[in-house]
Each structure stands twice: as C-alpha cells, then as structure tokens.
C-alpha cells in the first residue's frame, strides 16, 4: 500500500513537467509558410513564395480555418467572458499567468435592472452578460448606477455598489 502511495505521489510530481515538455508553441502551417519565405535568397523566388503563402492565408481566413484577432478584439472577448468558469484558453496567446492576471474586475453602469423575489436582482452589463445577486439585499439597484465586480474567494464574484458588497453570479 505504501509503495502505491509513493508511486501515485511520484506520478503527480512528474506529470506537470512531462506535459510542459511536450507543450510547445505550434503555429499554423499558413503562418510558418509565410515566415519561411523570408529565408529565400533569390528575389523573384522570394516574391513567388510570398505570393503563394499570402494567397493560402487569404483562403484560410475566407474559409474560417484561420481567424485573426488584434489585441483590442482579444480584450473585448476576455471582458465578455468575465464571470464564466473557463479553463485557460491558449488561443489568447498568453501564458496561464498572464491570463489569470487579466480582468480581475470590471466597472461600468448597471443596465436592465430587474427586481427578483426575495430581495434579489438581475442586471445586464455591457459586453459582460447578465448577472444575478445570490442573496437578498437591502441595497437599491437601478439602471445607470455605477458598479464594480471583483473576483472574490472560491471562484465567486462580488458586486460593489455604493461601497456595499453583494455576492453575484453570471447567468448568461
């Protein structure tokens, strides 16, 4: 039994390093083909290589095999996902540490506030979905009221309005 416990502990310790070793930054073929064209010495051949590679990239984007996002689009997408329990998403092009530091809180004005039974509320946040309070509250929420939603303990979220904290969850 002790040997089995040690074997499981050893596997748990070694597993992250094994996954890290096999994980590498893999780029799409259409991208690597364009980059490879820079190493062609002959000017005419290099131009032909770039023409062929960019045509392949254009075709891939037209067919939605490749999707290009600029940093503004990525930030907007991250904000729209705030409040959902998602795994680290590698297509944002950042390390897990960078993703964890991104969007620890959002600010804005409440919209579409609806009173629910038992003193709870549902409201909408522009670009960040629909949220609900998890407990009844004596705070009065209304459209246009300034707020801040912060990440809290144990994957929960805290709505701060008028210096009062209210536990909330994202519903859509």
GROMACS .gro file of C-alpha atoms in nm:
model
  172
    1UNK     CA    1   0.000   0.000   0.000
    2UNK     CA    2   0.284   0.239   0.087
    3UNK     CA    3   0.454   0.167  -0.247
    4UNK     CA    4   0.133   0.250  -0.430
    5UNK     CA    5   0.103   0.579  -0.242
    6UNK     CA    6   0.463   0.672  -0.329
    7UNK     CA    7   0.403   0.578  -0.693
    8UNK     CA    8   0.097   0.800  -0.712
    9UNK     CA    9   0.280   1.090  -0.547
   10UNK     CA   10   0.577   1.048  -0.783
   11UNK     CA   11   0.344   1.044  -1.085
   12UNK     CA   12   0.169   1.359  -0.962
   13UNK     CA   13   0.500   1.539  -0.919
   14UNK     CA   14   0.638   1.433  -1.257
   15UNK     CA   15   0.320   1.482  -1.460
   16UNK     CA   16   0.332   1.863  -1.489
   17UNK     CA   17   0.691   1.857  -1.612
   18UNK     CA   18   0.607   1.588  -1.868
   19UNK     CA   19   0.316   1.796  -2.001
   20UNK     CA   20   0.530   2.110  -2.008
   21UNK     CA   21   0.798   1.930  -2.208
   22UNK     CA   22   0.558   1.821  -2.480
   23UNK     CA   23   0.374   2.156  -2.494
   24UNK     CA   24   0.532   2.391  -2.745
   25UNK     CA   25   0.416   2.696  -2.932
   26UNK     CA   26   0.276   2.544  -3.251
   27UNK     CA   27   0.188   2.788  -3.527
   28UNK     CA   28  -0.049   2.720  -3.818
   29UNK     CA   29   0.115   2.600  -4.140
   30UNK     CA   30   0.000   2.907  -4.335
   31UNK     CA   31   0.190   3.126  -4.088
   32UNK     CA   32   0.509   2.919  -4.093
   33UNK     CA   33   0.498   2.916  -4.476
   34UNK     CA   34   0.498   3.297  -4.485
   35UNK     CA   35   0.783   3.319  -4.235
   36UNK     CA   36   0.982   3.060  -4.431
   37UNK     CA   37   0.964   3.283  -4.741
   38UNK     CA   38   1.199   3.531  -4.574
   39UNK     CA   39   1.483   3.282  -4.597
   40UNK     CA   40   1.460   3.251  -4.979
   41UNK     CA   41   1.766   3.430  -5.128
   42UNK     CA   42   1.654   3.488  -5.487
   43UNK     CA   43   1.428   3.795  -5.506
   44UNK     CA   44   1.197   3.654  -5.773
   45UNK     CA   45   1.163   3.322  -5.590
   46UNK     CA   46   1.101   3.504  -5.260
   47UNK     CA   47   0.826   3.713  -5.420
   48UNK     CA   48   0.668   3.400  -5.566
   49UNK     CA   49   0.690   3.233  -5.223
   50UNK     CA   50   0.522   3.531  -5.053
   51UNK     CA   51   0.250   3.546  -5.320
   52UNK     CA   52   0.173   3.176  -5.279
   53UNK     CA   53   0.183   3.188  -4.897
   54UNK     CA   54  -0.033   3.501  -4.866
   55UNK     CA   55  -0.289   3.355  -5.108
   56UNK     CA   56  -0.306   3.045  -4.884
   57UNK     CA   57  -0.353   3.270  -4.579
   58UNK     CA   58  -0.626   3.467  -4.752
   59UNK     CA   59  -0.805   3.145  -4.849
   60UNK     CA   60  -0.776   3.009  -4.493
   61UNK     CA   61  -0.924   3.326  -4.342
   62UNK     CA   62  -1.203   3.337  -4.600
   63UNK     CA   63  -1.291   2.973  -4.521
   64UNK     CA   64  -1.273   3.048  -4.146
   65UNK     CA   65  -0.990   2.796  -4.095
   66UNK     CA   66  -0.780   3.078  -3.952
   67UNK     CA   67  -0.925   3.365  -3.750
   68UNK     CA   68  -0.719   3.676  -3.684
   69UNK     CA   69  -0.779   3.898  -3.383
   70UNK     CA   70  -0.599   4.215  -3.287
   71UNK     CA   71  -0.528   4.296  -2.923
   72UNK     CA   72  -0.844   4.508  -2.894
   73UNK     CA   73  -1.060   4.217  -3.011
   74UNK     CA   74  -0.889   3.985  -2.762
   75UNK     CA   75  -0.951   4.226  -2.473
   76UNK     CA   76  -1.316   4.267  -2.575
   77UNK     CA   77  -1.356   3.888  -2.590
   78UNK     CA   78  -1.193   3.845  -2.249
   79UNK     CA   79  -1.426   4.105  -2.099
   80UNK     CA   80  -1.727   3.928  -2.250
   81UNK     CA   81  -1.614   3.603  -2.084
   82UNK     CA   82  -1.561   3.759  -1.740
   83UNK     CA   83  -1.763   3.571  -1.481
   84UNK     CA   84  -1.764   3.234  -1.656
   85UNK     CA   85  -1.562   2.945  -1.516
   86UNK     CA   86  -1.340   2.867  -1.814
   87UNK     CA   87  -1.012   2.682  -1.845
   88UNK     CA   88  -0.703   2.873  -1.956
   89UNK     CA   89  -0.766   2.939  -2.322
   90UNK     CA   90  -0.446   2.911  -2.526
   91UNK     CA   91  -0.569   3.097  -2.834
   92UNK     CA   92  -0.539   3.426  -2.650
   93UNK     CA   93  -0.164   3.387  -2.699
   94UNK     CA   94  -0.067   3.441  -2.339
   95UNK     CA   95   0.067   3.229  -2.060
   96UNK     CA   96  -0.168   3.100  -1.793
   97UNK     CA   97  -0.015   3.354  -1.551
   98UNK     CA   98  -0.091   3.644  -1.786
   99UNK     CA   99  -0.447   3.521  -1.834
  100UNK     CA  100  -0.500   3.487  -1.458
  101UNK     CA  101  -0.392   3.849  -1.406
  102UNK     CA  102  -0.627   3.980  -1.675
  103UNK     CA  103  -0.968   4.115  -1.580
  104UNK     CA  104  -0.977   4.067  -1.207
  105UNK     CA  105  -1.255   4.324  -1.202
  106UNK     CA  106  -1.482   4.519  -1.434
  107UNK     CA  107  -1.652   4.854  -1.389
  108UNK     CA  108  -1.942   5.030  -1.553
  109UNK     CA  109  -2.307   5.117  -1.515
  110UNK     CA  110  -2.590   4.877  -1.444
  111UNK     CA  111  -2.847   4.823  -1.720
  112UNK     CA  112  -3.178   4.637  -1.749
  113UNK     CA  113  -3.207   4.601  -1.371
  114UNK     CA  114  -3.496   4.376  -1.269
  115UNK     CA  115  -3.611   4.311  -0.915
  116UNK     CA  116  -3.650   3.941  -0.840
  117UNK     CA  117  -3.829   3.774  -0.550
  118UNK     CA  118  -3.670   3.770  -0.204
  119UNK     CA  119  -3.478   4.096  -0.249
  120UNK     CA  120  -3.258   3.973  -0.530
  121UNK     CA  121  -3.182   4.147  -0.860
  122UNK     CA  122  -3.086   4.061  -1.215
  123UNK     CA  123  -2.896   4.309  -1.431
  124UNK     CA  124  -2.703   4.338  -1.755
  125UNK     CA  125  -2.352   4.467  -1.809
  126UNK     CA  126  -2.246   4.596  -2.149
  127UNK     CA  127  -2.010   4.342  -2.310
  128UNK     CA  128  -2.016   4.124  -1.997
  129UNK     CA  129  -2.354   3.948  -1.994
  130UNK     CA  130  -2.635   3.906  -1.744
  131UNK     CA  131  -2.575   3.871  -1.370
  132UNK     CA  132  -2.786   3.795  -1.063
  133UNK     CA  133  -2.739   3.869  -0.697
  134UNK     CA  134  -2.708   3.549  -0.497
  135UNK     CA  135  -2.860   3.679  -0.175
  136UNK     CA  136  -3.135   3.920  -0.090
  137UNK     CA  137  -3.005   4.271  -0.036
  138UNK     CA  138  -3.129   4.594   0.111
  139UNK     CA  139  -2.926   4.789  -0.146
  140UNK     CA  140  -3.135   4.950  -0.415
  141UNK     CA  141  -3.003   4.870  -0.762
  142UNK     CA  142  -3.121   5.078  -1.056
  143UNK     CA  143  -3.026   5.144  -1.416
  144UNK     CA  144  -2.726   5.371  -1.461
  145UNK     CA  145  -2.584   5.310  -1.115
  146UNK     CA  146  -2.202   5.282  -1.111
  147UNK     CA  147  -2.063   4.943  -1.006
  148UNK     CA  148  -1.753   4.731  -0.984
  149UNK     CA  149  -1.750   4.349  -0.997
  150UNK     CA  150  -1.442   4.185  -0.846
  151UNK     CA  151  -1.322   3.829  -0.836
  152UNK     CA  152  -1.367   3.701  -0.483
  153UNK     CA  153  -1.277   3.387  -0.291
  154UNK     CA  154  -1.354   3.039  -0.419
  155UNK     CA  155  -1.438   3.143  -0.776
  156UNK     CA  156  -1.712   3.379  -0.664
  157UNK     CA  157  -1.775   3.742  -0.759
  158UNK     CA  158  -1.856   4.050  -0.557
  159UNK     CA  159  -2.064   4.341  -0.689
  160UNK     CA  160  -1.964   4.666  -0.520
  161UNK     CA  161  -2.225   4.941  -0.535
  162UNK     CA  162  -2.218   5.243  -0.301
  163UNK     CA  163  -1.935   5.077  -0.104
  164UNK     CA  164  -2.155   4.773  -0.033
  165UNK     CA  165  -2.050   4.426  -0.143
  166UNK     CA  166  -2.311   4.186  -0.281
  167UNK     CA  167  -2.232   3.833  -0.397
  168UNK     CA  168  -2.329   3.780  -0.763
  169UNK     CA  169  -2.308   3.515  -1.031
  170UNK     CA  170  -2.309   3.535  -1.407
  171UNK     CA  171  -2.615   3.371  -1.564
  172UNK     CA  172  -2.557   3.437  -1.935
   0.00000   0.00000   0.00000
